[in-house]
PDB file of C-alpha atoms and ligand atoms in Angstrom:
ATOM      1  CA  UNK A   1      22.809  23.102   0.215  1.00 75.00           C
ATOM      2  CA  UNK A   2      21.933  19.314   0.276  1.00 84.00           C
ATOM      3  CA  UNK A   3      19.678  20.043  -2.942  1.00 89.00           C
ATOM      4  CA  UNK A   4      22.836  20.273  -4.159  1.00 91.00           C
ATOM      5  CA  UNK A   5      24.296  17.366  -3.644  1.00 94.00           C
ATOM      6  CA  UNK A   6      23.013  15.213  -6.899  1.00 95.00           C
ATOM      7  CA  UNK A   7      25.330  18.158  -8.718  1.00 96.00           C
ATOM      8  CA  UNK A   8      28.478  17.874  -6.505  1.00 96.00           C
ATOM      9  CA  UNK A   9      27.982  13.802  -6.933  1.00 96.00           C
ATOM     10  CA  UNK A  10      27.795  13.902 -10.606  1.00 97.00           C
ATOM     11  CA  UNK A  11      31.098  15.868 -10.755  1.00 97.00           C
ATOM     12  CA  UNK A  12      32.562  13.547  -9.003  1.00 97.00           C
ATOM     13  CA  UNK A  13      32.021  10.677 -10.617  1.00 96.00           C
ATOM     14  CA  UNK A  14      32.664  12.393 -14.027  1.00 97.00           C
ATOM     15  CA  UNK A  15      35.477  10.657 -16.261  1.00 97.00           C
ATOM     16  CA  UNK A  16      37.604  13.682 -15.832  1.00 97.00           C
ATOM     17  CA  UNK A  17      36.748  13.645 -11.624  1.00 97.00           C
ATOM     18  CA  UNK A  18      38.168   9.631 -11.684  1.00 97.00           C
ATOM     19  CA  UNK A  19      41.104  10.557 -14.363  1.00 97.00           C
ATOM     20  CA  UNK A  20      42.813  13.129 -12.000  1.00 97.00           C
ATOM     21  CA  UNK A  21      42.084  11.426  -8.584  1.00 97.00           C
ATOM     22  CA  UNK A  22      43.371   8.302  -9.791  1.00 96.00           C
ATOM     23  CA  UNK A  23      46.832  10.034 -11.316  1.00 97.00           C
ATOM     24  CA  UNK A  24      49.785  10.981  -8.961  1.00 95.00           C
ATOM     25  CA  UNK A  25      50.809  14.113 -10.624  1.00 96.00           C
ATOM     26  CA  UNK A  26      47.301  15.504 -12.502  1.00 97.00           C
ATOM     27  CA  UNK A  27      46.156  17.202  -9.440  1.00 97.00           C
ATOM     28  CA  UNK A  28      49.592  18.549  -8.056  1.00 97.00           C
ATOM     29  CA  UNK A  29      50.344  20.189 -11.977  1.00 98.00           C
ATOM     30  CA  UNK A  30      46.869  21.462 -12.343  1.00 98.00           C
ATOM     31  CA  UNK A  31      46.715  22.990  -9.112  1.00 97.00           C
ATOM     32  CA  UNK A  32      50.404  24.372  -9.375  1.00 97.00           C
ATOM     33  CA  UNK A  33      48.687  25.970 -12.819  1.00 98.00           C
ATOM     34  CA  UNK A  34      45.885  27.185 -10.564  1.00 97.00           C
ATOM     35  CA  UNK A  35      48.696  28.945  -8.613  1.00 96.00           C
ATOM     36  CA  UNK A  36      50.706  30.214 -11.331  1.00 97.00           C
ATOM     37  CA  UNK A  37      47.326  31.670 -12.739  1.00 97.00           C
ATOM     38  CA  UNK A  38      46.324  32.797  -8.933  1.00 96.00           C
ATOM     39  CA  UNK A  39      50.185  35.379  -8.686  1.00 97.00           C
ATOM     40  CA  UNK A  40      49.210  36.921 -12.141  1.00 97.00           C
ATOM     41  CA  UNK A  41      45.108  37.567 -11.376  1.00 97.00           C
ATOM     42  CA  UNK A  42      46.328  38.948  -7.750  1.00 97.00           C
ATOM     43  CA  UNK A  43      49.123  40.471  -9.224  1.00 97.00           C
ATOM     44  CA  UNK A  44      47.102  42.636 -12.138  1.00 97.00           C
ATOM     45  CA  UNK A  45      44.494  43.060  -9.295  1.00 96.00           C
ATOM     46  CA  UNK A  46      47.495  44.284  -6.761  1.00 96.00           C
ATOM     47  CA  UNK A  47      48.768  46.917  -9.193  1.00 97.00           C
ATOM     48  CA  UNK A  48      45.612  48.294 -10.319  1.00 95.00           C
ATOM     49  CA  UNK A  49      44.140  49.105  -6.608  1.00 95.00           C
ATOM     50  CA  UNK A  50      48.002  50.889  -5.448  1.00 95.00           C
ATOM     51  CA  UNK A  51      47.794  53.287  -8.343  1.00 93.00           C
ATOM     52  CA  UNK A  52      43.854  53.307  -7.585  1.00 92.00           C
ATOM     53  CA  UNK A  53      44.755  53.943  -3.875  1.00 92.00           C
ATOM     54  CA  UNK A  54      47.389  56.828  -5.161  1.00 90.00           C
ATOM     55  CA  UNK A  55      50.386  54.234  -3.887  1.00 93.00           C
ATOM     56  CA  UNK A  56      52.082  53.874  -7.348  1.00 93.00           C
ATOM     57  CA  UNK A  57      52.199  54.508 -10.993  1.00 92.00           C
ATOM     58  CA  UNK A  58      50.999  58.419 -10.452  1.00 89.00           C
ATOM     59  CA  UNK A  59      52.359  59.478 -13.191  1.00 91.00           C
ATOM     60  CA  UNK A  60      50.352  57.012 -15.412  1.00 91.00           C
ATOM     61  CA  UNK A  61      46.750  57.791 -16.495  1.00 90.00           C
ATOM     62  CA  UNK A  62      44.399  55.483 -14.988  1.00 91.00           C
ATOM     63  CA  UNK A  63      42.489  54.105 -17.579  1.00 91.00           C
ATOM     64  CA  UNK A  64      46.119  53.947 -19.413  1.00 92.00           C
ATOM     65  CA  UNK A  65      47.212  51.348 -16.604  1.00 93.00           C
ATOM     66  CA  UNK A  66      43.493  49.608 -16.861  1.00 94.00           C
ATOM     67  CA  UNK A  67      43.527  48.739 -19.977  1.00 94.00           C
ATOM     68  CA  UNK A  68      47.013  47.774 -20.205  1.00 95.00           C
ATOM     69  CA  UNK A  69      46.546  45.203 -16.999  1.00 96.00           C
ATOM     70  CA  UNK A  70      42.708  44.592 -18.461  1.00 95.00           C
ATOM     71  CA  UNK A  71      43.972  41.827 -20.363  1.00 96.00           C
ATOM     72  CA  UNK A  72      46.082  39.928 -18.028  1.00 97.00           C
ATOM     73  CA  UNK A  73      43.331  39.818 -15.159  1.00 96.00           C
ATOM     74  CA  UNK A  74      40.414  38.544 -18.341  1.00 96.00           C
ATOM     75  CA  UNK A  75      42.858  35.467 -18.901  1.00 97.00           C
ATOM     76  CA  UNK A  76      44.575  34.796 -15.629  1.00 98.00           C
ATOM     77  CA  UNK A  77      40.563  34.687 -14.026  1.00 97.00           C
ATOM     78  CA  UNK A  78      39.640  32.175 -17.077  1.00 98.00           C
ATOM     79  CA  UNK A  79      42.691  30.149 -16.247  1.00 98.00           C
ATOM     80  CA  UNK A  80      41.589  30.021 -12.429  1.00 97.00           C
ATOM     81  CA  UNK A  81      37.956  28.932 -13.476  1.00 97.00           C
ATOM     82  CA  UNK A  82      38.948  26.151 -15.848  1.00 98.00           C
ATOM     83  CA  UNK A  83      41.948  24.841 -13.619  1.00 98.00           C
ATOM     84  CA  UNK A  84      39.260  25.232 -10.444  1.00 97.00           C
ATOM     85  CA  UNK A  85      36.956  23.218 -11.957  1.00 97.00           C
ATOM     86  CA  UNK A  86      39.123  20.448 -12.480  1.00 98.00           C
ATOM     87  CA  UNK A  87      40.764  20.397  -9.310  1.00 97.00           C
ATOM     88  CA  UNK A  88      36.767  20.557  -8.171  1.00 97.00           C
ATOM     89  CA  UNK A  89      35.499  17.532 -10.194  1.00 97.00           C
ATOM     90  CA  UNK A  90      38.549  15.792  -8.776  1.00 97.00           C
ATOM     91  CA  UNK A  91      37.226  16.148  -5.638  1.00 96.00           C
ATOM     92  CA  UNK A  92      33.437  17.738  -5.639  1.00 96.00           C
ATOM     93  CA  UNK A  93      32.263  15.501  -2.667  1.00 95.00           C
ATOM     94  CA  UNK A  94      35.441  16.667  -0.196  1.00 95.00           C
ATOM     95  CA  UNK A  95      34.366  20.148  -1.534  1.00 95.00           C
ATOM     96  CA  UNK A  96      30.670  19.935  -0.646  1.00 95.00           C
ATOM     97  CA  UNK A  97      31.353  19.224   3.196  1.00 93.00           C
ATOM     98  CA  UNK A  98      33.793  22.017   2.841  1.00 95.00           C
ATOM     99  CA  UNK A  99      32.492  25.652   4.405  1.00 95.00           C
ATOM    100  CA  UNK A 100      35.540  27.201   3.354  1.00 97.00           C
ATOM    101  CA  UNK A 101      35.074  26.082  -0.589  1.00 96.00           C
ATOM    102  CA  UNK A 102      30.827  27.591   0.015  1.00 95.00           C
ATOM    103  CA  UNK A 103      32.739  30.686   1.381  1.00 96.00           C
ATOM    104  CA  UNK A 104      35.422  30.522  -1.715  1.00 97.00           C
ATOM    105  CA  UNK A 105      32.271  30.404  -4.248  1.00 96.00           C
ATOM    106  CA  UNK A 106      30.381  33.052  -2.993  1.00 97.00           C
ATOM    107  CA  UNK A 107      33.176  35.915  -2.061  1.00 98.00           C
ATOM    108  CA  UNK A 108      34.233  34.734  -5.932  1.00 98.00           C
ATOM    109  CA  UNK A 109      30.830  35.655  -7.070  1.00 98.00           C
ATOM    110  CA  UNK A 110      30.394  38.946  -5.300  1.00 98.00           C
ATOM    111  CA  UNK A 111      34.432  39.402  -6.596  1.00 98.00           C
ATOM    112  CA  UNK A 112      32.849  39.355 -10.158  1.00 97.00           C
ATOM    113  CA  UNK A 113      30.363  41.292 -10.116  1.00 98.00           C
ATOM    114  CA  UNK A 114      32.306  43.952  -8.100  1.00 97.00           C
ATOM    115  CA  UNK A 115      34.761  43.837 -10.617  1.00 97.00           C
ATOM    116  CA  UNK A 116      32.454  44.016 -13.870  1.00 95.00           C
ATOM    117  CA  UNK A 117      29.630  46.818 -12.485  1.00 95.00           C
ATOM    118  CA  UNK A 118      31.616  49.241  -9.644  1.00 94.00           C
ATOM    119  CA  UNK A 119      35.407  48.420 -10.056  1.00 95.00           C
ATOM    120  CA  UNK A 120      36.169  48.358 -13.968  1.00 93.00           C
ATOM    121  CA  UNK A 121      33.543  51.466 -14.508  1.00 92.00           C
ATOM    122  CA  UNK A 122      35.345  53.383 -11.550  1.00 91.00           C
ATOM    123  CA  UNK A 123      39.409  52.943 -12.977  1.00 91.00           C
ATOM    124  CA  UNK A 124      37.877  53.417 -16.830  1.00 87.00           C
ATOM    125  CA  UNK A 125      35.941  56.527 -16.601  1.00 82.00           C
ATOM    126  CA  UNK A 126      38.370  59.711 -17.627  1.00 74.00           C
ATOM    127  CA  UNK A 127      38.053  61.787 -14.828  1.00 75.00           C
ATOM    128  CA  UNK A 128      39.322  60.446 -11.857  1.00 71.00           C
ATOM    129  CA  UNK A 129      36.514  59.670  -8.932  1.00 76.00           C
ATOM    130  CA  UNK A 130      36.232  61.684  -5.780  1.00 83.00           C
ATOM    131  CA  UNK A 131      39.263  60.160  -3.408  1.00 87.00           C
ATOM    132  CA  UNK A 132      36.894  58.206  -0.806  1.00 90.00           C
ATOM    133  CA  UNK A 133      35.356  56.645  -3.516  1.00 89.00           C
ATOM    134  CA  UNK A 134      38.824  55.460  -4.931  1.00 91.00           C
ATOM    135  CA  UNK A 135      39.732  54.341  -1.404  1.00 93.00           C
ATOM    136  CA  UNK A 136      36.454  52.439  -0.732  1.00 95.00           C
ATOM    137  CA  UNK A 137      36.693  50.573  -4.334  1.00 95.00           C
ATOM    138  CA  UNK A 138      40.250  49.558  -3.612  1.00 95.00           C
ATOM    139  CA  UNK A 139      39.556  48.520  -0.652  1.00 96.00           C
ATOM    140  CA  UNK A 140      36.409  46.035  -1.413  1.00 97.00           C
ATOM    141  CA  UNK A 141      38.230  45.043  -4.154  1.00 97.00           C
ATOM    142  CA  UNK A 142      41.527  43.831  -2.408  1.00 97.00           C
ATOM    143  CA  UNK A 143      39.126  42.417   0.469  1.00 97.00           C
ATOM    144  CA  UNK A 144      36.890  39.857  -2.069  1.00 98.00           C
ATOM    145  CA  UNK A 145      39.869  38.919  -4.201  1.00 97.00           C
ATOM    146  CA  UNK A 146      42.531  38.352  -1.406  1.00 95.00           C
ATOM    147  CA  UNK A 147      39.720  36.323   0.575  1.00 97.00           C
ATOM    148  CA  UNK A 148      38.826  34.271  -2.881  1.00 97.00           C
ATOM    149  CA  UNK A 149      42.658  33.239  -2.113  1.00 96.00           C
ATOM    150  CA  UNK A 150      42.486  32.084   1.641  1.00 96.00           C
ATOM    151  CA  UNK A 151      39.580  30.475   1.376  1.00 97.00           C
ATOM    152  CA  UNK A 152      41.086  28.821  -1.424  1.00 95.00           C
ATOM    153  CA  UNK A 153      43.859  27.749   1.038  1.00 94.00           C
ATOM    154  CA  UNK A 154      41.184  26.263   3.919  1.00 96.00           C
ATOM    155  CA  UNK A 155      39.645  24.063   1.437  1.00 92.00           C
ATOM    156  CA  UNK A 156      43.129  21.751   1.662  1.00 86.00           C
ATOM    157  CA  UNK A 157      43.671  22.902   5.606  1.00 88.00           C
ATOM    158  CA  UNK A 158      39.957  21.793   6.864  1.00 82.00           C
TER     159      UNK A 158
HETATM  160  C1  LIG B   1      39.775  33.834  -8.684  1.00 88.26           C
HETATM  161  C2  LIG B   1      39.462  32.647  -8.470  1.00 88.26           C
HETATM  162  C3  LIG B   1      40.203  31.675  -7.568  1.00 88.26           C
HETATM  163  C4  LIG B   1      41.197  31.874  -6.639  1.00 88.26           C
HETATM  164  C5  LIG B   1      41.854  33.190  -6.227  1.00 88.26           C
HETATM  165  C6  LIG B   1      41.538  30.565  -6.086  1.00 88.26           C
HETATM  166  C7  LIG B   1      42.526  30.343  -5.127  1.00 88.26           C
HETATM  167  C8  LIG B   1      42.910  29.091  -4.675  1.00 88.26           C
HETATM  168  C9  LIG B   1      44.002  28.828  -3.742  1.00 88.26           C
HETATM  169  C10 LIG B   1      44.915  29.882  -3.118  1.00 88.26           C
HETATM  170  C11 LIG B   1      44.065  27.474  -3.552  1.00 88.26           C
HETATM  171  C12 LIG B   1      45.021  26.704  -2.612  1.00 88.26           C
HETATM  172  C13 LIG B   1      46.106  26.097  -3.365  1.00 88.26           C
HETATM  173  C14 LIG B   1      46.979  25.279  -2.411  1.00 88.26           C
HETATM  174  O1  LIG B   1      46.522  24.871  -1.374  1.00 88.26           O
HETATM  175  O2  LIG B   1      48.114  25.020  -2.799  1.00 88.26           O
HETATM  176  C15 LIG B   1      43.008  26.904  -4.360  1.00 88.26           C
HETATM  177  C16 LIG B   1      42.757  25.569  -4.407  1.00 88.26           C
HETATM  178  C17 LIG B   1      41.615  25.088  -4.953  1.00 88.26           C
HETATM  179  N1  LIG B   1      40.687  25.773  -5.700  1.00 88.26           N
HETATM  180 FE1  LIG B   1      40.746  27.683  -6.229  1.00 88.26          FE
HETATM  181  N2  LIG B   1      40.747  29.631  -6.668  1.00 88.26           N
HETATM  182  C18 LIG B   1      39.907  30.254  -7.566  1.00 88.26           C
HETATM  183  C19 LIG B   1      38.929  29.704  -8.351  1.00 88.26           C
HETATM  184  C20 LIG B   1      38.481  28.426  -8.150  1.00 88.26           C
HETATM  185  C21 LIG B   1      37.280  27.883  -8.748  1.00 88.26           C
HETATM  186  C22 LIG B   1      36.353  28.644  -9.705  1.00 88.26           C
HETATM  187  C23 LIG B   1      37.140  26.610  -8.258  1.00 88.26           C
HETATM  188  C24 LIG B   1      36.073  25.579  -8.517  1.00 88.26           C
HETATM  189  C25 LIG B   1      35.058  25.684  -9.262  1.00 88.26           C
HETATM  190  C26 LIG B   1      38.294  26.371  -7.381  1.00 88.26           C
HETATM  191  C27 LIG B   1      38.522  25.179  -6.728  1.00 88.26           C
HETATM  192  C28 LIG B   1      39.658  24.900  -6.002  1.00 88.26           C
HETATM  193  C29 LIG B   1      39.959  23.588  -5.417  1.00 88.26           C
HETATM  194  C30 LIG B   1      39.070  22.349  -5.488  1.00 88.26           C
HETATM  195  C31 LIG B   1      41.196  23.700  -4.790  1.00 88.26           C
HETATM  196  C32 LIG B   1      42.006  22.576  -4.089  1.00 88.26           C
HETATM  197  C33 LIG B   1      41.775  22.602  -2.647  1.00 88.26           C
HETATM  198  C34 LIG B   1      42.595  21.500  -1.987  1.00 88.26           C
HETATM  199  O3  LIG B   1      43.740  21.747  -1.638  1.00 88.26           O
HETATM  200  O4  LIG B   1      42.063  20.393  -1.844  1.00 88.26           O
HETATM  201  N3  LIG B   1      39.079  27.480  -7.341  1.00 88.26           N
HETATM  202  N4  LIG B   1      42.328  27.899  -5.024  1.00 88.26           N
END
């Protein structure tokens, strides 16, 4: 980790690091927009694992309610990375003694992947998978993006 630290210090002392550290309201809006970005990622993500899990929207094909909620998680996911990064630069040095922002970074990483080679395949393919196999991929799912979130949390609690 400490090979690191030349990155995490030249975030910091970035012009955009200084410009929101040194404003009042900067970091409170953008991390209110990392918020308002977090209920609508979660939210898609929520959705998409019930009718996954059998819990709602039966009636509804699945790939019908994946590609129609597709869309939403794509944009609300860019929002969180851009808004992140500022909120990060603001404060890269806090972040690097942080182990709950290492945790955050790495459960986001294995969230991604997850997402883009077992989860997206599994709720676009036609014919629905075998039921354990739904239950599993729901469940991994909701586990890495719901702990993205609470480690999220710890980095301003530690
Ligand atoms: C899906 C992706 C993400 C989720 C679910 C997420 C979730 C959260 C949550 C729940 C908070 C706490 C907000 C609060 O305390 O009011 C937070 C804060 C934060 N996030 Fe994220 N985040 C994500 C992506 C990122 C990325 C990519 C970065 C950096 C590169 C990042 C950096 C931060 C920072 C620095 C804070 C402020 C912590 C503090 O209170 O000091 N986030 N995030």
């Amino acid at each position: 980790m400490q090979t690191l630290r030349p990155f995490f210090e030249w975030c910091d002392g970035t012009t955009t690091g200084q410009v929101i550290r040194d404003s009042r309201f900067l970091f409170p809006i953008i991390e209110t927009l990392h918020l308002l970005a977090l209920t609508v990622l979660l939210g898609s993500v929520l959705v998409l694992n019930l009718r996954l899990l059998g819990a709602a929207l039966r009636t509804q094909p699945m790939p019908l309610v994946a590609r129609s909620l597709d869309p939403l998680t794509f944009w609300s996911l860019l929002a969180m990375l851009i808004t992140g990064s500022l909120l990060f630069c603001s404060e890269a040095l806090k972040c690097f003694d942080s182990p709950p922002f290492l945790i955050k970074m790495v459960t986001l990483f294995l969230a991604i992947v997850f997402h883009w080679t077992v989860f997206r395949p599994t709720v676009n393919s036609p014919a629905e998978a075998a039921r354990p196999r739904r239950i599993a991929t729901a469940m991994v799912s909701m586990i890495l993006w719901f702990g993205v979130a609470v480690a999220g949390r710890a980095i301003g609690l530690y």
